[in-house]
């Protein structure tokens, strides 16, 4: 493969974009490009992680991320064990620390963790010898999402350098936004955030991001428009307007999309609220790469597992 | 195997009995007969679907059908991914259409779907390239159940042609009844339905079925008696009598069974309500083939997966 | 391996410690010792149960036991199917008997069962040809826990014979205590039970156990201290004091631990309530083997599966 065989990630974990160097990000994206091809084979399976165990430790409900990881793990021939909050000892009052040490006592090779508390994966990574992959921690980071987003942008544009990317919606509560901002900054892209004032976090400018209170000016000259999900269950709370108002002012409609560059990509991390933050005409339109994002997510997660496994087995070939 | 290697189903999906031709039904039954033998081996596994992914998308609670499919999938060496309603994005307001397109973006080879809405599998089949297998859609169809029922009848009788089959119970809300009626009609059997008037659908006669308001006359000369499950949670609603009354008038008791032919088979799709629609003496009696139905269900589901895979790999031999 | 190839368990099931002979217990412990090594390999997988199906039938919530079994099953290359109460037909009014017969109709090789009713695994074992493994039945037995506890003791002490073991806490409702008492008695250890009077069952002395109403006198000269979990949800009920009182009188604190032998082992079946039945300083202290218990649990479960499979395949080597 293009990346030489000594190519490695520096740590044993991927707990966020913040700790990754630009060359590590590059390595993950390049590796994913080669692994994307596995999904097109009749036998979509390589023996890379055979005999290794991955625990999917999801302390928040999730379908698509858990699912995407599970597909990635199975394509690499790992054994997977799902451990979800509702069924777990957590309800019996055990601490994350004890749960994790107990899991470790069964010697898994990887733990993929989603947790409502910021920093849970980071703390876990220090406690255990398994490789930890952050699948979303509170409102902090969701690194595999940012990596799959970057991968999707790179499929269309030669490089992320100089790219103008709009991230719009509930920036304040979004770990997707935060990981994307970190990654795009590291790779030289220009990030603009658009949201109602109540959903724009104060520290945005410190992150080198240009804030906008309306979508239209943010879109001017944009190469990528990433719409975030509005959590309908929050509607009516002080900092979220009604869904109708939100649609009127912040939804990506065909009209608004015209403010962006003609070939601008439309992205969404899913699940979409059609008619709330995005219009169906745009979600299903020619500029949308929303489903490519999903496909790429599997490749990114395979790449991370592959790289963390550290070339313990040779590179995937038909098995 | 007996069926020649060019034998195929016409479409990429099995969404119902209605779209299948008699020769396709025959092919599925013949294939299941050969696959039944796999369950008797010490190593009950063949490599037919190795490297292929099956998504079990269950939008209604189910244990036994999901379980039977999962056993079938694993015996064929497929990777399985379970996606159930309660844990799913569906609760986050995503449409079936978006869920399905998202699943497809991860390139599964098969989607087994159970859904509360009539026609959901049919719509899905048009949207995606994966093979769709209907595991029950609303009150419409449950084709794998009808196929396993037919298989079980064929094990005892040379042919379905001319067979007198009684289907009794809540015909109106039963997708099992509907799929059985379609299949038995296509294969030349005579179908009689027995139910209280409130549970007999109006269109029965259009389907070529003889309706009965009492069980005894329906049973006369019958070769097969299939009792449907009464959903106890519906008791007390206008169209369901009390369980006691139901037992008195419609339960299959040893006395009533005598109205049927001496060797008539007793069937039930499960789970049974002993003492409601069926008496334990009959359920566990010599004429009962209720457990054979369960065993045969795995073989039928293996056969469908095998045939839809289209002979991509050679036929199962010891691996 | 050390145990000769003809070594077998006498029955097809492991439903409790009560029916096992000392030499069968010895055999399980010896086999686990050899299988423990599999967890240290880079490829932690052996082909022993390839093509065999294990159903994990959990009618009570459980994470760690279910998980430990699943790890064991996957390390032996079995196909696993999880069947849990909440999702099951049980809620539809089906009996355990029917559920089990239905499962059997799909020909699994093993059923691992946890059930709220005493004796459920024993009844199941008589009904079906699959090997039944009891993963906890009501307040009766939890044999794999007692075996992993014995294994952990044996790692530190040459033999169980003459060992002084304290079991402390809610003895009355504990299947862990009961299985441990049976096992330790059979293997010649001396068992002392310490608990408030309301949590000490009357039949203790008949079991050859010395009862204590305070922890300190029980600890004198003890080689092993096993603390049981207090179920916080029972607090306030007549036979459970407040958690604070419980801590004051029965928690294993560093001070109390000094009453035991200097090298006494500290054990807990998990999940722990830190600050209720055990102090964190003890749980994480040098004498604690609580995490070794978890690791050993996988090896014990592999050993039982391996032995029940009856040497159908050769002994695990690198695959």
Short mmCIF file of N, CA and C in Angstrom, two decimals, chain B residues 215-311:
data_model
loop_
_atom_site.label_atom_id
_atom_site.label_comp_id
_atom_site.label_asym_id
_atom_site.label_seq_id
_atom_site.Cartn_x
_atom_site.Cartn_y
_atom_site.Cartn_z
N UNK B 215 -65.68 -24.05 14.32
CA UNK B 215 -64.53 -24.88 13.98
C UNK B 215 -64.93 -26.26 13.46
N UNK B 216 -65.96 -26.87 14.09
CA UNK B 216 -66.27 -28.27 13.81
C UNK B 216 -66.55 -28.55 12.33
N UNK B 217 -67.45 -27.79 11.70
CA UNK B 217 -67.72 -28.10 10.28
C UNK B 217 -66.49 -27.89 9.39
N UNK B 218 -65.66 -26.89 9.75
CA UNK B 218 -64.44 -26.66 8.96
C UNK B 218 -63.51 -27.86 9.03
N UNK B 219 -63.50 -28.51 10.18
CA UNK B 219 -62.55 -29.61 10.41
C UNK B 219 -62.90 -30.89 9.65
N UNK B 220 -64.14 -31.01 9.23
CA UNK B 220 -64.55 -32.30 8.64
C UNK B 220 -63.73 -32.67 7.42
N UNK B 221 -63.03 -33.78 7.52
CA UNK B 221 -62.21 -34.26 6.42
C UNK B 221 -60.91 -33.52 6.21
N UNK B 222 -60.54 -32.67 7.19
CA UNK B 222 -59.33 -31.86 7.01
C UNK B 222 -58.06 -32.69 7.17
N UNK B 223 -57.03 -32.33 6.39
CA UNK B 223 -55.73 -32.98 6.48
C UNK B 223 -54.78 -32.23 7.42
N UNK B 224 -55.01 -30.92 7.52
CA UNK B 224 -54.13 -30.06 8.32
C UNK B 224 -55.00 -29.07 9.09
N UNK B 225 -54.67 -28.86 10.38
CA UNK B 225 -55.36 -27.85 11.17
C UNK B 225 -54.32 -26.88 11.72
N UNK B 226 -54.39 -25.65 11.27
CA UNK B 226 -53.44 -24.65 11.70
C UNK B 226 -54.15 -23.65 12.60
N UNK B 227 -53.75 -23.63 13.87
CA UNK B 227 -54.38 -22.73 14.84
C UNK B 227 -53.55 -21.45 14.94
N UNK B 228 -54.22 -20.30 14.87
CA UNK B 228 -53.49 -19.04 14.99
C UNK B 228 -53.48 -18.59 16.44
N UNK B 229 -52.49 -17.78 16.76
CA UNK B 229 -52.34 -17.24 18.10
C UNK B 229 -53.37 -16.13 18.35
N UNK B 230 -54.01 -16.19 19.53
CA UNK B 230 -54.86 -15.07 19.95
C UNK B 230 -53.98 -14.10 20.72
N UNK B 231 -54.01 -12.86 20.32
CA UNK B 231 -53.20 -11.88 21.04
C UNK B 231 -53.95 -11.43 22.28
N UNK B 232 -53.49 -11.95 23.42
CA UNK B 232 -54.20 -11.74 24.68
C UNK B 232 -54.36 -10.26 25.00
N UNK B 233 -53.42 -9.46 24.55
CA UNK B 233 -53.50 -8.04 24.84
C UNK B 233 -54.71 -7.38 24.18
N UNK B 234 -55.31 -8.07 23.21
CA UNK B 234 -56.49 -7.52 22.54
C UNK B 234 -57.80 -7.90 23.24
N UNK B 235 -57.69 -8.81 24.21
CA UNK B 235 -58.89 -9.31 24.88
C UNK B 235 -59.72 -8.15 25.45
N UNK B 236 -61.03 -8.27 25.32
CA UNK B 236 -61.89 -7.22 25.87
C UNK B 236 -62.20 -6.15 24.83
N UNK B 237 -61.37 -6.08 23.77
CA UNK B 237 -61.72 -5.15 22.69
C UNK B 237 -62.93 -5.73 21.96
N UNK B 238 -63.61 -4.88 21.28
CA UNK B 238 -64.91 -5.26 20.73
C UNK B 238 -64.90 -6.56 19.92
N UNK B 239 -63.83 -6.78 19.12
CA UNK B 239 -63.90 -7.95 18.25
C UNK B 239 -63.25 -9.22 18.80
N UNK B 240 -62.83 -9.18 20.07
CA UNK B 240 -62.28 -10.39 20.69
C UNK B 240 -63.11 -10.74 21.93
N UNK B 241 -63.61 -11.97 22.00
CA UNK B 241 -64.37 -12.37 23.19
C UNK B 241 -63.42 -12.59 24.37
N UNK B 242 -63.91 -13.00 25.48
CA UNK B 242 -63.01 -13.35 26.59
C UNK B 242 -62.23 -14.61 26.21
N UNK B 243 -61.11 -14.83 26.87
CA UNK B 243 -60.28 -15.99 26.56
C UNK B 243 -61.04 -17.28 26.85
N UNK B 244 -61.86 -17.23 27.91
CA UNK B 244 -62.66 -18.40 28.30
C UNK B 244 -63.65 -18.76 27.20
N UNK B 245 -64.38 -17.76 26.73
CA UNK B 245 -65.33 -17.97 25.63
C UNK B 245 -64.63 -18.47 24.39
N UNK B 246 -63.46 -17.84 24.12
CA UNK B 246 -62.71 -18.23 22.94
C UNK B 246 -62.35 -19.71 23.01
N UNK B 247 -61.85 -20.10 24.19
CA UNK B 247 -61.50 -21.51 24.38
C UNK B 247 -62.72 -22.39 24.14
N UNK B 248 -63.85 -22.00 24.71
CA UNK B 248 -65.06 -22.82 24.61
C UNK B 248 -65.50 -23.03 23.17
N UNK B 249 -65.37 -21.99 22.36
CA UNK B 249 -65.90 -22.08 21.00
C UNK B 249 -64.87 -22.40 19.94
N UNK B 250 -63.61 -21.98 20.14
CA UNK B 250 -62.65 -22.09 19.05
C UNK B 250 -61.36 -22.84 19.35
N UNK B 251 -61.13 -23.22 20.59
CA UNK B 251 -59.88 -23.93 20.88
C UNK B 251 -59.87 -25.29 20.21
N UNK B 252 -58.68 -25.70 19.79
CA UNK B 252 -58.53 -27.05 19.28
C UNK B 252 -58.32 -27.98 20.47
N UNK B 253 -59.39 -28.73 20.79
CA UNK B 253 -59.35 -29.69 21.90
C UNK B 253 -59.26 -31.10 21.30
N UNK B 254 -58.93 -32.09 22.12
CA UNK B 254 -58.90 -33.46 21.60
C UNK B 254 -60.25 -33.86 20.99
N UNK B 255 -61.37 -33.39 21.59
CA UNK B 255 -62.70 -33.74 21.08
C UNK B 255 -62.91 -33.15 19.69
N UNK B 256 -62.57 -31.87 19.55
CA UNK B 256 -62.79 -31.22 18.25
C UNK B 256 -61.89 -31.80 17.17
N UNK B 257 -60.66 -32.16 17.57
CA UNK B 257 -59.71 -32.67 16.58
C UNK B 257 -60.24 -33.94 15.91
N UNK B 258 -61.15 -34.65 16.63
CA UNK B 258 -61.69 -35.89 16.05
C UNK B 258 -62.52 -35.65 14.79
N UNK B 259 -63.00 -34.41 14.61
CA UNK B 259 -63.75 -34.08 13.39
C UNK B 259 -62.86 -34.13 12.15
N UNK B 260 -61.56 -33.93 12.34
CA UNK B 260 -60.64 -33.92 11.20
C UNK B 260 -60.26 -35.35 10.84
N UNK B 261 -59.52 -35.51 9.74
CA UNK B 261 -59.03 -36.84 9.38
C UNK B 261 -58.17 -37.41 10.50
N UNK B 262 -58.10 -38.72 10.52
CA UNK B 262 -57.42 -39.36 11.63
C UNK B 262 -55.94 -38.99 11.73
N UNK B 263 -55.31 -38.78 10.59
CA UNK B 263 -53.89 -38.43 10.61
C UNK B 263 -53.65 -36.95 10.37
N UNK B 264 -54.67 -36.15 10.59
CA UNK B 264 -54.53 -34.71 10.32
C UNK B 264 -53.38 -34.13 11.15
N UNK B 265 -52.61 -33.24 10.52
CA UNK B 265 -51.52 -32.57 11.24
C UNK B 265 -52.05 -31.39 12.02
N UNK B 266 -51.50 -31.18 13.21
CA UNK B 266 -51.82 -30.00 14.01
C UNK B 266 -50.64 -29.04 13.95
N UNK B 267 -50.90 -27.79 13.53
CA UNK B 267 -49.84 -26.81 13.39
C UNK B 267 -50.17 -25.53 14.16
N UNK B 268 -49.13 -24.79 14.50
CA UNK B 268 -49.30 -23.51 15.19
C UNK B 268 -48.02 -22.70 14.93
N UNK B 269 -48.15 -21.42 14.55
CA UNK B 269 -46.93 -20.66 14.24
C UNK B 269 -46.15 -20.24 15.50
N UNK B 270 -46.77 -20.36 16.68
CA UNK B 270 -46.11 -19.98 17.92
C UNK B 270 -46.01 -18.48 18.08
N UNK B 271 -45.78 -17.93 19.26
CA UNK B 271 -45.86 -18.67 20.51
C UNK B 271 -47.30 -19.03 20.86
N UNK B 272 -47.48 -20.25 21.39
CA UNK B 272 -48.82 -20.77 21.71
C UNK B 272 -49.36 -20.18 23.00
N UNK B 273 -50.65 -19.97 23.05
CA UNK B 273 -51.35 -19.76 24.32
C UNK B 273 -52.04 -21.07 24.67
N UNK B 274 -51.39 -21.88 25.46
CA UNK B 274 -52.00 -23.14 25.87
C UNK B 274 -53.26 -22.83 26.66
N UNK B 275 -54.32 -23.53 26.37
CA UNK B 275 -55.56 -23.28 27.09
C UNK B 275 -56.35 -22.11 26.55
N UNK B 276 -55.87 -21.48 25.50
CA UNK B 276 -56.68 -20.43 24.86
C UNK B 276 -57.09 -20.94 23.48
N UNK B 277 -56.17 -20.88 22.51
CA UNK B 277 -56.55 -21.36 21.18
C UNK B 277 -56.24 -22.85 20.98
N UNK B 278 -55.46 -23.41 21.89
CA UNK B 278 -55.12 -24.81 21.72
C UNK B 278 -54.98 -25.47 23.09
N UNK B 279 -55.43 -26.70 23.16
CA UNK B 279 -55.35 -27.46 24.39
C UNK B 279 -53.98 -28.15 24.45
N UNK B 280 -53.40 -28.21 25.65
CA UNK B 280 -52.07 -28.82 25.76
C UNK B 280 -52.05 -30.26 25.25
N UNK B 281 -53.13 -30.98 25.46
CA UNK B 281 -53.18 -32.37 25.02
C UNK B 281 -53.01 -32.47 23.50
N UNK B 282 -53.50 -31.47 22.80
CA UNK B 282 -53.35 -31.46 21.34
C UNK B 282 -51.98 -30.92 20.94
N UNK B 283 -51.56 -29.85 21.63
CA UNK B 283 -50.27 -29.23 21.30
C UNK B 283 -49.12 -30.22 21.44
N UNK B 284 -49.22 -31.06 22.46
CA UNK B 284 -48.15 -32.02 22.72
C UNK B 284 -48.50 -33.42 22.22
N UNK B 285 -49.61 -33.54 21.50
CA UNK B 285 -50.10 -34.85 21.07
C UNK B 285 -49.35 -35.39 19.87
N UNK B 286 -49.74 -36.60 19.48
CA UNK B 286 -49.04 -37.29 18.40
C UNK B 286 -49.19 -36.61 17.05
N UNK B 287 -50.33 -35.90 16.87
CA UNK B 287 -50.57 -35.29 15.56
C UNK B 287 -49.87 -33.93 15.41
N UNK B 288 -49.33 -33.44 16.51
CA UNK B 288 -48.71 -32.12 16.48
C UNK B 288 -47.36 -32.13 15.75
N UNK B 289 -47.18 -31.16 14.86
CA UNK B 289 -45.87 -31.00 14.19
C UNK B 289 -45.33 -29.60 14.47
N UNK B 290 -45.74 -29.08 15.62
CA UNK B 290 -45.40 -27.69 15.95
C UNK B 290 -43.90 -27.48 16.09
N UNK B 291 -43.20 -28.44 16.68
CA UNK B 291 -41.75 -28.28 16.79
C UNK B 291 -41.04 -28.54 15.47
N UNK B 292 -41.59 -29.44 14.66
CA UNK B 292 -41.04 -29.62 13.32
C UNK B 292 -41.09 -28.30 12.54
N UNK B 293 -42.19 -27.55 12.76
CA UNK B 293 -42.29 -26.25 12.09
C UNK B 293 -41.09 -25.37 12.41
N UNK B 294 -40.71 -25.35 13.69
CA UNK B 294 -39.59 -24.50 14.11
C UNK B 294 -38.29 -24.96 13.45
N UNK B 295 -38.05 -26.26 13.49
CA UNK B 295 -36.85 -26.82 12.85
C UNK B 295 -36.84 -26.47 11.36
N UNK B 296 -38.00 -26.65 10.73
CA UNK B 296 -38.08 -26.40 9.29
C UNK B 296 -37.90 -24.92 8.96
N UNK B 297 -38.25 -24.06 9.90
CA UNK B 297 -38.10 -22.62 9.66
C UNK B 297 -36.67 -22.23 9.37
N UNK B 298 -35.74 -22.84 10.09
CA UNK B 298 -34.33 -22.54 9.84
C UNK B 298 -33.94 -22.98 8.42
N UNK B 299 -34.39 -24.16 8.02
CA UNK B 299 -34.05 -24.68 6.69
C UNK B 299 -34.63 -23.81 5.58
N UNK B 300 -35.89 -23.36 5.77
CA UNK B 300 -36.52 -22.50 4.76
C UNK B 300 -35.75 -21.18 4.63
N UNK B 301 -35.36 -20.61 5.77
CA UNK B 301 -34.65 -19.32 5.71
C UNK B 301 -33.26 -19.48 5.12
N UNK B 302 -32.62 -20.61 5.41
CA UNK B 302 -31.34 -20.89 4.76
C UNK B 302 -31.54 -21.01 3.25
N UNK B 303 -32.61 -21.69 2.85
CA UNK B 303 -32.86 -21.90 1.42
C UNK B 303 -33.05 -20.58 0.69
N UNK B 304 -33.80 -19.67 1.29
CA UNK B 304 -34.05 -18.38 0.65
C UNK B 304 -32.76 -17.58 0.53
N UNK B 305 -31.99 -17.54 1.62
CA UNK B 305 -30.71 -16.83 1.57
C UNK B 305 -29.80 -17.45 0.51
N UNK B 306 -29.78 -18.77 0.50
CA UNK B 306 -28.94 -19.48 -0.46
C UNK B 306 -29.34 -19.17 -1.90
N UNK B 307 -30.65 -19.22 -2.15
CA UNK B 307 -31.11 -19.00 -3.52
C UNK B 307 -30.93 -17.54 -3.95
N UNK B 308 -31.16 -16.61 -3.01
CA UNK B 308 -30.98 -15.20 -3.37
C UNK B 308 -29.50 -14.88 -3.59
N UNK B 309 -28.63 -15.58 -2.87
CA UNK B 309 -27.19 -15.36 -3.08
C UNK B 309 -26.80 -15.82 -4.48
N UNK B 310 -27.71 -16.62 -5.07
CA UNK B 310 -27.59 -16.93 -6.50
C UNK B 310 -26.42 -17.80 -6.86
N UNK B 311 -26.13 -18.73 -5.98
CA UNK B 311 -25.06 -19.64 -6.32
C UNK B 311 -23.73 -18.93 -6.46
#
